[in-house]
Each structure stands twice: as C-alpha cells, then as structure tokens.
Coordinates of C-alpha atoms in Angstrom, one line a residue:
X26 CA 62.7 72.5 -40.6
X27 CA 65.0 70.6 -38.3
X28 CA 68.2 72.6 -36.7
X29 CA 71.6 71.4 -37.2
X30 CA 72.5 68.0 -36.6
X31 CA 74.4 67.7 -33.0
X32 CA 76.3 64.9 -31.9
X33 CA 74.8 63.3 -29.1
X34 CA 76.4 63.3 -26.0
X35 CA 76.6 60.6 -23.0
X36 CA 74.0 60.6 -20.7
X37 CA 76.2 58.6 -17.5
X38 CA 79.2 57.3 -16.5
X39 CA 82.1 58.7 -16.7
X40 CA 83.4 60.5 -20.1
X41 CA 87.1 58.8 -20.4
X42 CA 85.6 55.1 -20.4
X43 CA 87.3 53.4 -22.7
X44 CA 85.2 51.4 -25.3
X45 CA 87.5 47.9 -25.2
X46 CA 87.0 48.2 -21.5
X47 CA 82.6 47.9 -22.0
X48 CA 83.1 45.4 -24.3
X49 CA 84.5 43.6 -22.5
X50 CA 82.5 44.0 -19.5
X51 CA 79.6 43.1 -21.5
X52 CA 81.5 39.5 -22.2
X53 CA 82.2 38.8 -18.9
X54 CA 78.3 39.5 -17.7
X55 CA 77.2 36.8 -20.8
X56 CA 80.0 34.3 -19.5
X57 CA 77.9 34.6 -16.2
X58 CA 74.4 35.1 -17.9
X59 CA 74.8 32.0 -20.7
X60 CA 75.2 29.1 -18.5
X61 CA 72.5 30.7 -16.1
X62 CA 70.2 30.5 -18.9
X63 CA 71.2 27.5 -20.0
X64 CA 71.1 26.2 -16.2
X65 CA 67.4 27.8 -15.8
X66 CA 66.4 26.0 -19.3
X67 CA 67.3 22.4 -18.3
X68 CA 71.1 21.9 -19.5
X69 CA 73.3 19.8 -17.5
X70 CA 75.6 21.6 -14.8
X71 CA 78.8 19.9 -16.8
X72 CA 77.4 21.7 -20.1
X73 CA 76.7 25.3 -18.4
X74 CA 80.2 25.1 -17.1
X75 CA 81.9 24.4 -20.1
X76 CA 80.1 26.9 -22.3
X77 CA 81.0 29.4 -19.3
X78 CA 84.9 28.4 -19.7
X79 CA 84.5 28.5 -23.4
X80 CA 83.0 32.1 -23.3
X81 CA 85.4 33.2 -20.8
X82 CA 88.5 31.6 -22.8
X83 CA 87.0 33.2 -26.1
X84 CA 86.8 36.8 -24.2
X85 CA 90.0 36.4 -22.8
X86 CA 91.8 36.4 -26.1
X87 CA 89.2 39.1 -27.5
X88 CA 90.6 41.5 -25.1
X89 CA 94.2 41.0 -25.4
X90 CA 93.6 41.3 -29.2
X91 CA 92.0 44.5 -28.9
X92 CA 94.3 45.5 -26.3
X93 CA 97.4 44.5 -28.9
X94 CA 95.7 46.2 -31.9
X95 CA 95.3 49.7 -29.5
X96 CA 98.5 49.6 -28.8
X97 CA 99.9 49.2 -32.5
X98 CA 97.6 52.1 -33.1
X99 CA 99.1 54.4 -30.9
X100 CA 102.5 54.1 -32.2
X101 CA 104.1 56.6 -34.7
X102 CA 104.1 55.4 -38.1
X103 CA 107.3 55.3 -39.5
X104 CA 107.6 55.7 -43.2
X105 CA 108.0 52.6 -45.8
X106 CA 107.8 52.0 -49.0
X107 CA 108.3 54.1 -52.1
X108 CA 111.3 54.5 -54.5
X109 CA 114.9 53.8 -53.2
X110 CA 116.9 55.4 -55.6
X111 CA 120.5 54.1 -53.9
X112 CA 123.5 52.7 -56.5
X113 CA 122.1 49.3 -56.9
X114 CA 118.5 50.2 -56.6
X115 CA 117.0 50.3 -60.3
X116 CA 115.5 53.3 -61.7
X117 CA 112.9 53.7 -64.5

C-alpha cells in the first residue's frame, strides 16, 4: 500500500523564484528560438525578424499584465457591497 502523499519538492534553483519571472524567461528564449527555427527551415531573414518582434512585443505586454494582476492581488480587500441601510437607502 503506498505511504502518504507528499508534495514534491524542487530539485534546483533557488526556492523564492518567482513563477511570472520563468514564464517569462521561457518567452524571451522562444523569441530567440522561433525565428532561429524558422531561419534554419528556409524563411526569409525579414519574416524571422518580424515574428521575433511580434513574440517579443506579445511577451512584453504578458508580463506587465501579470505583473499588474500580482500586484492587485496583494492589496487588502476592502469591503463592498451588501445592504446600506442609510435614510434614503430602501429597506425590504
């Protein structure tokens, strides 16, 4: 019978890497990587450099949307909403 299920841990790197931060390292290597490929498979240089300023324009607002959507995250919630039982508000 299998033991208790353990959640696995990280094998490198170091523990407080932030997960926006890979992601977007991982875009800016296939901004590098697509138009190599594309380069090695016969597209024009015009067409690799495009797709690479395409890529990098698409990452670029990737990032500063996850950046924006952390940040909104982080912030105390403040309460809204529910009944407002003032002197003009009405009641049921």
């Amino acid at each position: 019978m299998p033991g208790p299920h353990r959640r696995a841990e990280p094998t490198s790197g170091p523990s407080d890497r932030d997960g926006v931060t890979d992601l977007v390292r991982w875009a800016a290597f296939s901004c590098f990587l697509v138009p190599v490929a594309l380069l090695w498979y016969g597209a024009s240089f015009a067409g690799a450099a495009g797709t690479a300023l395409g890529l990098a324009a698409v990452t670029g607002v990737c990032r500063l949307l996850l950046r924006r959507s952390e940040r909104v995250a982080a912030r105390p919630r403040a309460r809204r909403g529910g009944r407002h039982t003032g002197e003009n508000t009405p009641v049921d």
